[in-house]
Coordinates of C-alpha atoms (C1' of nucleotides) in Angstrom, one line a residue:
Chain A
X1 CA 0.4 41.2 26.2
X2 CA 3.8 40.6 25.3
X3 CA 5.4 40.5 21.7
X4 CA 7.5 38.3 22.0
X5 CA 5.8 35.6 20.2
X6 CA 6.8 37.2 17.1
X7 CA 10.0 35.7 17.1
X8 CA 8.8 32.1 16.6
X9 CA 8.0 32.5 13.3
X10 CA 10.8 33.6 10.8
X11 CA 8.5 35.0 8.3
X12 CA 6.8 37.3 10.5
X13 CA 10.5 39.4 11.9
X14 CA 10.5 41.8 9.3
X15 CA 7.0 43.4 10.0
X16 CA 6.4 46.5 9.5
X17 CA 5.6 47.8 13.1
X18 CA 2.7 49.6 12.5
X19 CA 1.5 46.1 11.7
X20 CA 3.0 44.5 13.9
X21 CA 1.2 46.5 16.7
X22 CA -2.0 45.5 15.1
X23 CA -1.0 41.6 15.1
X24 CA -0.1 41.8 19.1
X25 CA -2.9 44.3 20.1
X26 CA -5.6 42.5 18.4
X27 CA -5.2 38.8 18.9
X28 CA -5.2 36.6 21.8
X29 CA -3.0 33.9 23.1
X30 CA -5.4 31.0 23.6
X31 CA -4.5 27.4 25.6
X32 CA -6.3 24.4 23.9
X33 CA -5.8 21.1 25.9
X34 CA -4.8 18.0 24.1
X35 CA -7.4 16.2 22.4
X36 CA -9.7 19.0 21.8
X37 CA -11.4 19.3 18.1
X38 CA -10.3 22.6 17.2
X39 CA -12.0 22.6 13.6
X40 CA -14.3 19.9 11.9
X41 CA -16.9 19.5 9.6
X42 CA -19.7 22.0 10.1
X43 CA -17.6 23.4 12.8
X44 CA -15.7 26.5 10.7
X45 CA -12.9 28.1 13.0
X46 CA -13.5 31.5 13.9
X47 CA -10.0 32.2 13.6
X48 CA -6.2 31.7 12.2
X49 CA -4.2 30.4 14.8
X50 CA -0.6 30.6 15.0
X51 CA 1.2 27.8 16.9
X52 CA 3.6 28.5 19.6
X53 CA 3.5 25.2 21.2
X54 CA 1.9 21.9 20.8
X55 CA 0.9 19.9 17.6
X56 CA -2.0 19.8 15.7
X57 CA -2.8 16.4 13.3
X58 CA -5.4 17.1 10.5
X59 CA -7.4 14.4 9.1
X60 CA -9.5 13.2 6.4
X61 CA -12.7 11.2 8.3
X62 CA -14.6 9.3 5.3
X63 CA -18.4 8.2 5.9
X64 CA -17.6 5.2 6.2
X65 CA -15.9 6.2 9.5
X66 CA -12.0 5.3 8.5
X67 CA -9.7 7.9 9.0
X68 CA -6.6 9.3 7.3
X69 CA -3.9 12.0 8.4
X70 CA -3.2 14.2 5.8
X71 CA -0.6 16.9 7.6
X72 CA 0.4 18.1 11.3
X73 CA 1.1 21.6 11.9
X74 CA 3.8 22.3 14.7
X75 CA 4.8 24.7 16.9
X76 CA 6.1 27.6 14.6
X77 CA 3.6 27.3 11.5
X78 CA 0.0 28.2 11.4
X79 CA -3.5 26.8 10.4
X80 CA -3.7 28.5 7.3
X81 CA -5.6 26.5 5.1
X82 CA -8.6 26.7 7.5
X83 CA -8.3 30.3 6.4
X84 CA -9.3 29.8 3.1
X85 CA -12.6 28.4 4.7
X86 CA -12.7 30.8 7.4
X87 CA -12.7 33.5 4.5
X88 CA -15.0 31.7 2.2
X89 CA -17.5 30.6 4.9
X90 CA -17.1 26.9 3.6
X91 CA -16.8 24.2 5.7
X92 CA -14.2 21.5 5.2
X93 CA -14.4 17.8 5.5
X94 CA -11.3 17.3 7.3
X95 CA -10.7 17.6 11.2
X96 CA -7.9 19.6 13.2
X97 CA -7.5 17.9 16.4
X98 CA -5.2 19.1 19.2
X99 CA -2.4 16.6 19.6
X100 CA -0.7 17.6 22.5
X101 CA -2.0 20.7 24.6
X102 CA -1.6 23.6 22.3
X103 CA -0.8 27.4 22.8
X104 CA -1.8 29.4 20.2
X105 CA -2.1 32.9 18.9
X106 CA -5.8 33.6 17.7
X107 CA -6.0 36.0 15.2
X108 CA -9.7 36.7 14.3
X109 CA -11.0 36.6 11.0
X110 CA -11.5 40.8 10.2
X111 CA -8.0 41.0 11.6
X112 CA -6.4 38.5 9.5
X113 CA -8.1 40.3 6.4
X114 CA -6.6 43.3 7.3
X115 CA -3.3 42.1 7.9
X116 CA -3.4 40.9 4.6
X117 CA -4.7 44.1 3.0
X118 CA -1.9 46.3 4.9
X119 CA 1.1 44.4 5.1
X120 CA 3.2 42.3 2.5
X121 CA 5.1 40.5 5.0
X122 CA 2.1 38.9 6.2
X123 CA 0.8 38.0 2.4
X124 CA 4.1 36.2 1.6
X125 CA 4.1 34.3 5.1
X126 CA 0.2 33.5 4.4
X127 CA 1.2 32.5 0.6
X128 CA 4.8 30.4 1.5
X129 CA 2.0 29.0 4.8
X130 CA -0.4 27.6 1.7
X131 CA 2.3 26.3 -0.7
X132 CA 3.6 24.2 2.3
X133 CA 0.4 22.5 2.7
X134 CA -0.2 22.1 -0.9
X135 CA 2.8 20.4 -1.4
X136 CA 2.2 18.0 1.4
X137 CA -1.5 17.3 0.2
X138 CA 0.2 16.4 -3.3
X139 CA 2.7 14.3 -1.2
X140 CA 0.0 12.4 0.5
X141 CA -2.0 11.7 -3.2
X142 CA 1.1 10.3 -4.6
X143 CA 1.8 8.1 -1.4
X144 CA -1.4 6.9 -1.2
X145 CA -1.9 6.3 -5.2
X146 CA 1.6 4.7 -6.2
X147 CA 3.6 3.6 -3.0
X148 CA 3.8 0.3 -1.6
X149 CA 2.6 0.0 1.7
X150 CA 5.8 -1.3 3.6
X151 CA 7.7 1.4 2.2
X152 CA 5.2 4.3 3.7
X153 CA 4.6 2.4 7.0
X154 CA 8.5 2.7 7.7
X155 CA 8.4 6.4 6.6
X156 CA 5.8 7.1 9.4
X157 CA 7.4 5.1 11.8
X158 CA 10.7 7.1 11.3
X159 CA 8.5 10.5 11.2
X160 CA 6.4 9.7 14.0
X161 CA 9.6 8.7 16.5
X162 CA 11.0 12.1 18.3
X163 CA 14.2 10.6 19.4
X164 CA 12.6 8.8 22.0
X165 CA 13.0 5.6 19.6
X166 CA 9.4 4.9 20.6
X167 CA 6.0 5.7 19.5
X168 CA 2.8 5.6 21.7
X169 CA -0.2 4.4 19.3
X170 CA -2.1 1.2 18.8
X171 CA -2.3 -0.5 15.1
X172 CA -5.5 1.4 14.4
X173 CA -4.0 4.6 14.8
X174 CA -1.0 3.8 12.8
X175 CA -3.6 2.7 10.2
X176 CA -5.4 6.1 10.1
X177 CA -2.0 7.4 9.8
X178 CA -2.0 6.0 6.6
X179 CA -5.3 5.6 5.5
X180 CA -5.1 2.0 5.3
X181 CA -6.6 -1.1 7.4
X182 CA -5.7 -2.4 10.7
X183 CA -4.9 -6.1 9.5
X184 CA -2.4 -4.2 7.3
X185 CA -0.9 -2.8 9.7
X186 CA -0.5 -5.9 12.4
X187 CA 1.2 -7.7 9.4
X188 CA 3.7 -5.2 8.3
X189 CA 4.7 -4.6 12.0
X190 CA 5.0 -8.4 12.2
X191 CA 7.3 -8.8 9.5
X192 CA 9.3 -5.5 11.1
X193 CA 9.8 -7.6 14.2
X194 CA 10.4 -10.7 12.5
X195 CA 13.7 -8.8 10.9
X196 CA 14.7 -7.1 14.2
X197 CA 14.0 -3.7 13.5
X198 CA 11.2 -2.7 16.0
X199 CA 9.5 -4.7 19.4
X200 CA 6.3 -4.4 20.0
X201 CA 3.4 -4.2 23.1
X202 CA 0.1 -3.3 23.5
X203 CA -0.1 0.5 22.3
X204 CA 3.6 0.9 22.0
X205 CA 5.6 0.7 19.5
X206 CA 9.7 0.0 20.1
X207 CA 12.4 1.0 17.1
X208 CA 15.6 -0.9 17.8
X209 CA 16.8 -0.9 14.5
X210 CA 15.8 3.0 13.2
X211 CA 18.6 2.1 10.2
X212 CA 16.6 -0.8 9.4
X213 CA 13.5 0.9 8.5
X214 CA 15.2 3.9 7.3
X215 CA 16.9 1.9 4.6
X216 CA 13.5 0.5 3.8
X217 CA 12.2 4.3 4.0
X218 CA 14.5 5.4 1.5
X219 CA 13.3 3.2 -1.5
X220 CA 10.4 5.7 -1.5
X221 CA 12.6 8.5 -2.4
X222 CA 14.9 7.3 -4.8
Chain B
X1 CA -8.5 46.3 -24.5
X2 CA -12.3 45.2 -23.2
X3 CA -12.9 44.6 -20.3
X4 CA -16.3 42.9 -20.7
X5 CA -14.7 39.4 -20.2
X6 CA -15.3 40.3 -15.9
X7 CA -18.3 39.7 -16.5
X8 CA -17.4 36.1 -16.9
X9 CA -16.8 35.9 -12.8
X10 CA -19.1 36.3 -10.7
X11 CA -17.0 36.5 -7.9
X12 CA -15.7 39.6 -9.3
X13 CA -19.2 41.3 -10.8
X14 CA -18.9 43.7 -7.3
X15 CA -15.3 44.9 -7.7
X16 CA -14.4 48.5 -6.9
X17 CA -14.3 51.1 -9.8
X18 CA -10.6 51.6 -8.9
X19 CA -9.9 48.1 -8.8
X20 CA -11.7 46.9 -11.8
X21 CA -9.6 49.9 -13.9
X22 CA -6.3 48.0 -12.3
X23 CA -7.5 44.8 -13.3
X24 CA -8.1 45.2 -16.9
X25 CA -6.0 47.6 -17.6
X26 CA -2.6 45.9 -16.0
X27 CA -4.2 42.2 -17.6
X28 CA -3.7 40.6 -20.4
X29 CA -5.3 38.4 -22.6
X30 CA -4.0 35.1 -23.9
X31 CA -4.4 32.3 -26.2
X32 CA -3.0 29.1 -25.3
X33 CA -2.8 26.5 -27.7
X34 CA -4.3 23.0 -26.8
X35 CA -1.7 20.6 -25.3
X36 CA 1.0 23.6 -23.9
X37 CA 2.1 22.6 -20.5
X38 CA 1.3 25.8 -18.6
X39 CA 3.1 25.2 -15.6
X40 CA 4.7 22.5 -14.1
X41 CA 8.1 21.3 -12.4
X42 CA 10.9 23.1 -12.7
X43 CA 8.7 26.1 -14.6
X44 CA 6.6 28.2 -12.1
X45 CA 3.9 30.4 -13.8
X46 CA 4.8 33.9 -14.1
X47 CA 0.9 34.8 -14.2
X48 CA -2.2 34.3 -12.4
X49 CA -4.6 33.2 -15.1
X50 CA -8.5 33.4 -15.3
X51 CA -9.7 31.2 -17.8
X52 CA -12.1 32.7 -20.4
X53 CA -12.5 30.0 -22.5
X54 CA -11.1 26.2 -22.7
X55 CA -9.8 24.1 -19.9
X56 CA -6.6 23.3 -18.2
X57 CA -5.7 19.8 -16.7
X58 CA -4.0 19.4 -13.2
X59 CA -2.1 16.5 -12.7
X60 CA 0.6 14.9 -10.8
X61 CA 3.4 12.9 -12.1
X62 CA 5.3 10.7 -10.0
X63 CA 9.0 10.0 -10.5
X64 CA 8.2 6.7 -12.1
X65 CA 6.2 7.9 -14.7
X66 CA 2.9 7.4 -13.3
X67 CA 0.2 10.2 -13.5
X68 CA -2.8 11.3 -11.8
X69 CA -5.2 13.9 -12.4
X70 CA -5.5 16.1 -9.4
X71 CA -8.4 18.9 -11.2
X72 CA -9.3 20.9 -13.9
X73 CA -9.8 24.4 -14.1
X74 CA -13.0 25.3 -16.3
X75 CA -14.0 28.9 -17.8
X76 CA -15.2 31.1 -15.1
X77 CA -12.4 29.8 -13.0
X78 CA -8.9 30.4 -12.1
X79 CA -5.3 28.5 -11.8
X80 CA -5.4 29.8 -8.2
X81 CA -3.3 27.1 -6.2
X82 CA -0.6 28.3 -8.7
X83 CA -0.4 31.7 -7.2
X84 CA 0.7 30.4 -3.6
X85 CA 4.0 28.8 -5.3
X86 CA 3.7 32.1 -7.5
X87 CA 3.9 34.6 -4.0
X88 CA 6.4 32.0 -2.4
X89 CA 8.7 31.4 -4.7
X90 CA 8.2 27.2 -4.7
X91 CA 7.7 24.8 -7.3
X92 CA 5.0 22.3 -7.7
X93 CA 5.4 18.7 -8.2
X94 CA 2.2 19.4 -10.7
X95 CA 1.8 20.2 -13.8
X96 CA -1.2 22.3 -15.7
X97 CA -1.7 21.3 -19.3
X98 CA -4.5 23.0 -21.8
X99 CA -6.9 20.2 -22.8
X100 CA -8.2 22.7 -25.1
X101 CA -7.7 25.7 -26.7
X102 CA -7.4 28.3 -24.0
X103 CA -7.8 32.0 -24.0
X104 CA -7.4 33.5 -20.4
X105 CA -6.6 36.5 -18.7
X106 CA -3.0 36.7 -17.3
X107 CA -2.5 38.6 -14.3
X108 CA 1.1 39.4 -13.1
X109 CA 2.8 38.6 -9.9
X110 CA 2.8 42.4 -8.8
X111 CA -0.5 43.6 -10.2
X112 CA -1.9 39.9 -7.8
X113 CA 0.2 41.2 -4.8
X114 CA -1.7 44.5 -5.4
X115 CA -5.2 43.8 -6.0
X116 CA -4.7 41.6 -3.1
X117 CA -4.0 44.5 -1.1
X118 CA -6.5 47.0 -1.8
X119 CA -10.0 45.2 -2.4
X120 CA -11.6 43.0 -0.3
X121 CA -13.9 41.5 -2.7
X122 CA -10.8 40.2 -5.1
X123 CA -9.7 39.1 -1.8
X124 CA -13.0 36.8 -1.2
X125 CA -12.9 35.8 -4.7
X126 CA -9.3 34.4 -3.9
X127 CA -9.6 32.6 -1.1
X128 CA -13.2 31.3 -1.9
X129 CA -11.3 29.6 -5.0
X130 CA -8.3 28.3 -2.7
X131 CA -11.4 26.7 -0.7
X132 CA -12.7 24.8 -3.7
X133 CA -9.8 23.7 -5.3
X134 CA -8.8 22.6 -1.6
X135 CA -12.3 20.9 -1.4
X136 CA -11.2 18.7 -4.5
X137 CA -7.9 17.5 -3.2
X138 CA -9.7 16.1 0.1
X139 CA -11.8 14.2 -2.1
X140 CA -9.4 13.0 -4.4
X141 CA -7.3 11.8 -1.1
X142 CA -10.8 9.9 -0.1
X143 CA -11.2 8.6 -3.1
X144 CA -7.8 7.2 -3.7
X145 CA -7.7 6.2 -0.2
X146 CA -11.2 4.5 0.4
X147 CA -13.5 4.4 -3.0
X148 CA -13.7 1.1 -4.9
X149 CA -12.3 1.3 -8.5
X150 CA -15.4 0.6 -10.6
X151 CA -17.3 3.6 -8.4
X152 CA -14.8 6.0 -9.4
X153 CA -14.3 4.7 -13.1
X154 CA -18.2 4.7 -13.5
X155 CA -18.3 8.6 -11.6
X156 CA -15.0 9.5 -14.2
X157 CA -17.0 8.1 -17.2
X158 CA -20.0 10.3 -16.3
X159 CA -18.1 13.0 -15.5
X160 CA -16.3 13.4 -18.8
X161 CA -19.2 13.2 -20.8
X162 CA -20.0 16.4 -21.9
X163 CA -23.5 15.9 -23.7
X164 CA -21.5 14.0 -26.3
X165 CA -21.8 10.4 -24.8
X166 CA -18.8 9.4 -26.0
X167 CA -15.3 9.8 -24.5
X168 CA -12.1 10.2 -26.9
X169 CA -9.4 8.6 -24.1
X170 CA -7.1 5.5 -24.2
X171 CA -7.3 3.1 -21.1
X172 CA -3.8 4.6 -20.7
X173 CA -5.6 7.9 -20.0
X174 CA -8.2 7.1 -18.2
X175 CA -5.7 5.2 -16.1
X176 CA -3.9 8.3 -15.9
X177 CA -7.4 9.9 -14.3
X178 CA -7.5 7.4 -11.4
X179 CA -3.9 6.7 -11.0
X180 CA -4.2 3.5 -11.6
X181 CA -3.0 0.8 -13.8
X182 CA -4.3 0.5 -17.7
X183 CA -5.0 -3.7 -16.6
X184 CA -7.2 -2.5 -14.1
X185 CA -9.3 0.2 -16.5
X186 CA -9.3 -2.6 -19.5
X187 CA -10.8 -5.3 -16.9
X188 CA -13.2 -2.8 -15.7
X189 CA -14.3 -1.3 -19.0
X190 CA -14.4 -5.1 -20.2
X191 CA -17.1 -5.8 -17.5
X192 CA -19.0 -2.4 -18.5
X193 CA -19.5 -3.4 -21.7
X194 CA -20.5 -6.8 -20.6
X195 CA -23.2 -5.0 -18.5
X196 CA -24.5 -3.5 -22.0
X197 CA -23.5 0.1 -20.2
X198 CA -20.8 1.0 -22.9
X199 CA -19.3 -0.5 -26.1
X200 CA -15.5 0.7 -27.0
X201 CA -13.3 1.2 -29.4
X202 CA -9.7 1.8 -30.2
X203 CA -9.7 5.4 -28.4
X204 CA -13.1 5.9 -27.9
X205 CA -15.7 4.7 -25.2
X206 CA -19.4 5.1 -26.2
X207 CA -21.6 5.4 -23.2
X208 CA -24.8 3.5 -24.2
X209 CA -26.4 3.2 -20.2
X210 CA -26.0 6.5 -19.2
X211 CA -28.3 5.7 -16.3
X212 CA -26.6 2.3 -15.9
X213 CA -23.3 4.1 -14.9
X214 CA -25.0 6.6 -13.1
X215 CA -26.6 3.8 -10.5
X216 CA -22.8 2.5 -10.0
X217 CA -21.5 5.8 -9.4
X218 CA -24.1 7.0 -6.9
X219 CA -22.9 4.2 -4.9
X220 CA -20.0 6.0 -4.1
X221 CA -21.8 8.8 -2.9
X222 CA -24.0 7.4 0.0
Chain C
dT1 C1' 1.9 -2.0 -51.7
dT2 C1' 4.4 -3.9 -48.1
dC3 C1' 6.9 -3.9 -44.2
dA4 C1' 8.8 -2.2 -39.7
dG5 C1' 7.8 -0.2 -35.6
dG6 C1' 5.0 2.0 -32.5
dT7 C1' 0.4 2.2 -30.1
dT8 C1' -3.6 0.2 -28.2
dG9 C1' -6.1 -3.3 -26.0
dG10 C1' -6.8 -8.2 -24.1
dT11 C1' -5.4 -11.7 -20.9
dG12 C1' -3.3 -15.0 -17.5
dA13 C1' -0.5 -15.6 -13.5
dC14 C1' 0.9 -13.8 -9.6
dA15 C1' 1.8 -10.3 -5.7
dT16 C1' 0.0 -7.0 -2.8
dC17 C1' -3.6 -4.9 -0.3
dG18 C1' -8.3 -4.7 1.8
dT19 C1' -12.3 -7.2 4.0
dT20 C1' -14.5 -10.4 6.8
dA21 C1' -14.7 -13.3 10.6
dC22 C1' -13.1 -15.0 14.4
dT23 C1' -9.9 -15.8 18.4
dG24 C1' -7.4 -14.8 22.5
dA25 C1' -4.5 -11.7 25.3
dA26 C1' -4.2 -7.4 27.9
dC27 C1' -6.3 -3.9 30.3
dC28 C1' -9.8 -1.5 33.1
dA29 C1' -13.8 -0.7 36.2
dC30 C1' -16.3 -2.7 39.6
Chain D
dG1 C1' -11.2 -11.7 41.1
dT2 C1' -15.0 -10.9 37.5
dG3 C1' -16.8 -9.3 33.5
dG4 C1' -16.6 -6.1 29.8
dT5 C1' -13.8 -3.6 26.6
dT6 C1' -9.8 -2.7 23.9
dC7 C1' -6.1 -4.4 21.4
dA8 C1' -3.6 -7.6 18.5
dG9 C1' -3.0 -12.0 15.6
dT10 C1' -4.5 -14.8 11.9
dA11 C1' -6.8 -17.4 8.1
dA12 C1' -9.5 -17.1 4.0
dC13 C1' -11.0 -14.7 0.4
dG14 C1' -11.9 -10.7 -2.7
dA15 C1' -10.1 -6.6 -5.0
dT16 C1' -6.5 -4.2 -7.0
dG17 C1' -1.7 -3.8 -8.9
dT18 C1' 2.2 -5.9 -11.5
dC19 C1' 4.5 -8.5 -14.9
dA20 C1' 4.7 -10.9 -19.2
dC21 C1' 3.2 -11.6 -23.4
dC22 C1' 0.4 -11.4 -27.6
dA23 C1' -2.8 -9.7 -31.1
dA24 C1' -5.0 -6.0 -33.6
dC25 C1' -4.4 -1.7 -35.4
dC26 C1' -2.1 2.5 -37.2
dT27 C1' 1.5 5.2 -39.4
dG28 C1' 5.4 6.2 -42.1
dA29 C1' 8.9 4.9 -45.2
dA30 C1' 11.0 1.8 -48.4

DNA sequence: TTCAGGTTGGTGACATCGTTACTGAACCAC
DNA sequence: GTGGTTCAGTAACGATGTCACCAACCTGAA
């Protein structure tokens, strides 16, 4: 299998190559189509992927059934706080689901350990990995506790867009985005329309005005 | 210096001989005096600490002031999301304050890196913490997110009752808890006491009801 | 003691957000 | 096309957050 993979990830090039032989030799590259549930509640993953290509979305899914995205791992970074389960043998509440089909390099669990015993390349890439996601989960508390609503909707929207000035997802998925109610959702993209800056049609969304709803984006971060 | 105090975590009871020397003898114990700000923006923690006695606060603070609290870190337990921004080199947008008196035991950057390294079982202990403290944050997202305010005022109330039935906290603070607004917590604990489940005064909430709370909190929990 | 100023808590009015209920339009399978 | 399903729009209302203000209380200093 080739190496070459190694190059994707910045924190990984200066392994030691003793360890870096182990990393290649003893993990797998895996395809996961889009849409597949790679991790979920009572299902633990059974090991730390790295990303090569494709996006994964991880979500909060309450009782009740509603829905919130709390980060999206992308081609380059790794799923590494399902390690901390993986390690532990807890299971996690939230859900990793495949957004796009996914390559990935599988490292299994006893390999991962050892990495982490042998080499401290891969503990500071593990480490730098968790304070990442840490600091988005505190991101996502203080959106969700003390921003206003139209503020984070126009965030998303200008996160969500990858230059194609459009985004592909009905009102309930934005709302899951966000944690909040579909109604909420059809209103504030109502009153986006009503000043011009996006079109809408059924599961599409349109940005004609992306300075319009960055402006608005940017009152979040002053 | 003693190194008794392992005994303390039971995550730890089956440590290597080699290791456990390592561990006590590179350690340190501290006293922290009640109200030090331990860690927070701008002032990374230079230690991993394992708290012995007292407890430590984790909350965020947004840029306008406005605070929630994220955890707390009992004795028996340890600071442990600290040490990915310790390893990575990263601030936090939170902040750890002793509630109490605190004596722990600090463990440097390197001595971390090392144990780390060379024994699986510190490495469990590790990780199985990053899992709990992980655990919290999803639920604080759900409840922020999805969790009618009385529920979670009710489940705060019984939660910071420690056998004393009384709580020594403005409605500022226990705003603070929820990340909420101090209207919101006076309306609520006004309705409370109307219910017969507490009676206040100026600093001080007497919980009369236990059980009374307890049935509203549960609710939360179905 | 008395007063000034800060802290704490209570309250009304209003804005924002979430919930419920319902409607019709757009899409899909047959 | 027909019928069922998904998606979006909306009104009414309840829950929560914000703003403004005041009263009660505490503390320290004159």
């Amino acid at each position: 299998m080739s190496a070459d993979w190694i190059k994707q990830f910045p924190g990984l090039s200066r392994l030691e190559a003793a360890v870096r032989d182990v990393l290649t030799t003893k993990s797998t590259v895996v395809a996961v189509p889009e849409g597949t549930v790679i991790f979920g509640p009572g299902k633990s993953p059974q090991n730390l992927l790295l990303l090569l290509q494709g996006r994964v979305r991880v979500q909060q899914v309450s009782e009740a059934g509603r829905e919130i995205v709390l980060y999206r791992v992308e081609a380059g970074e790794s799923c590494v706080l399902t390690t901390a389960c993986l390690l532990a043998h807890e299971d996690y509440s939230a859900e990793g689901i495949a957004e796009t089909n996914v390559r990935a390099v599988a490292i299994p669990r006893a390999v991962f350990d050892d990495l982490v015993s042998q080499s401290v390349t891969f503990r500071n890439f593990i480490f730098t990995a968790y304070s990442k996601r840490i600091t988005d989960l505190f991101q996502v508390i203080e959106d969700i506790a003390f921003q206003r609503i139209d503020i984070r909707l126009a965030q998303k929207l200008v996160d969500l867009e990858r230059g194609t000035g459009q985004i592909k997802a009905t009102h309930q998925q934005m709302a899951a985005e966000l944690g909040t109610a579909r109604e909420v959702i059809s209103r504030q993209l109502g009153e986006f329309q009503r000043r011009g800056w996006i079109r809408q049609s059924r599961g599409t969304i349109d940005l004609v005005d992306l300075a319009g709803l960055e402006r608005l984006a940017a009152l979040g971060a002053e």
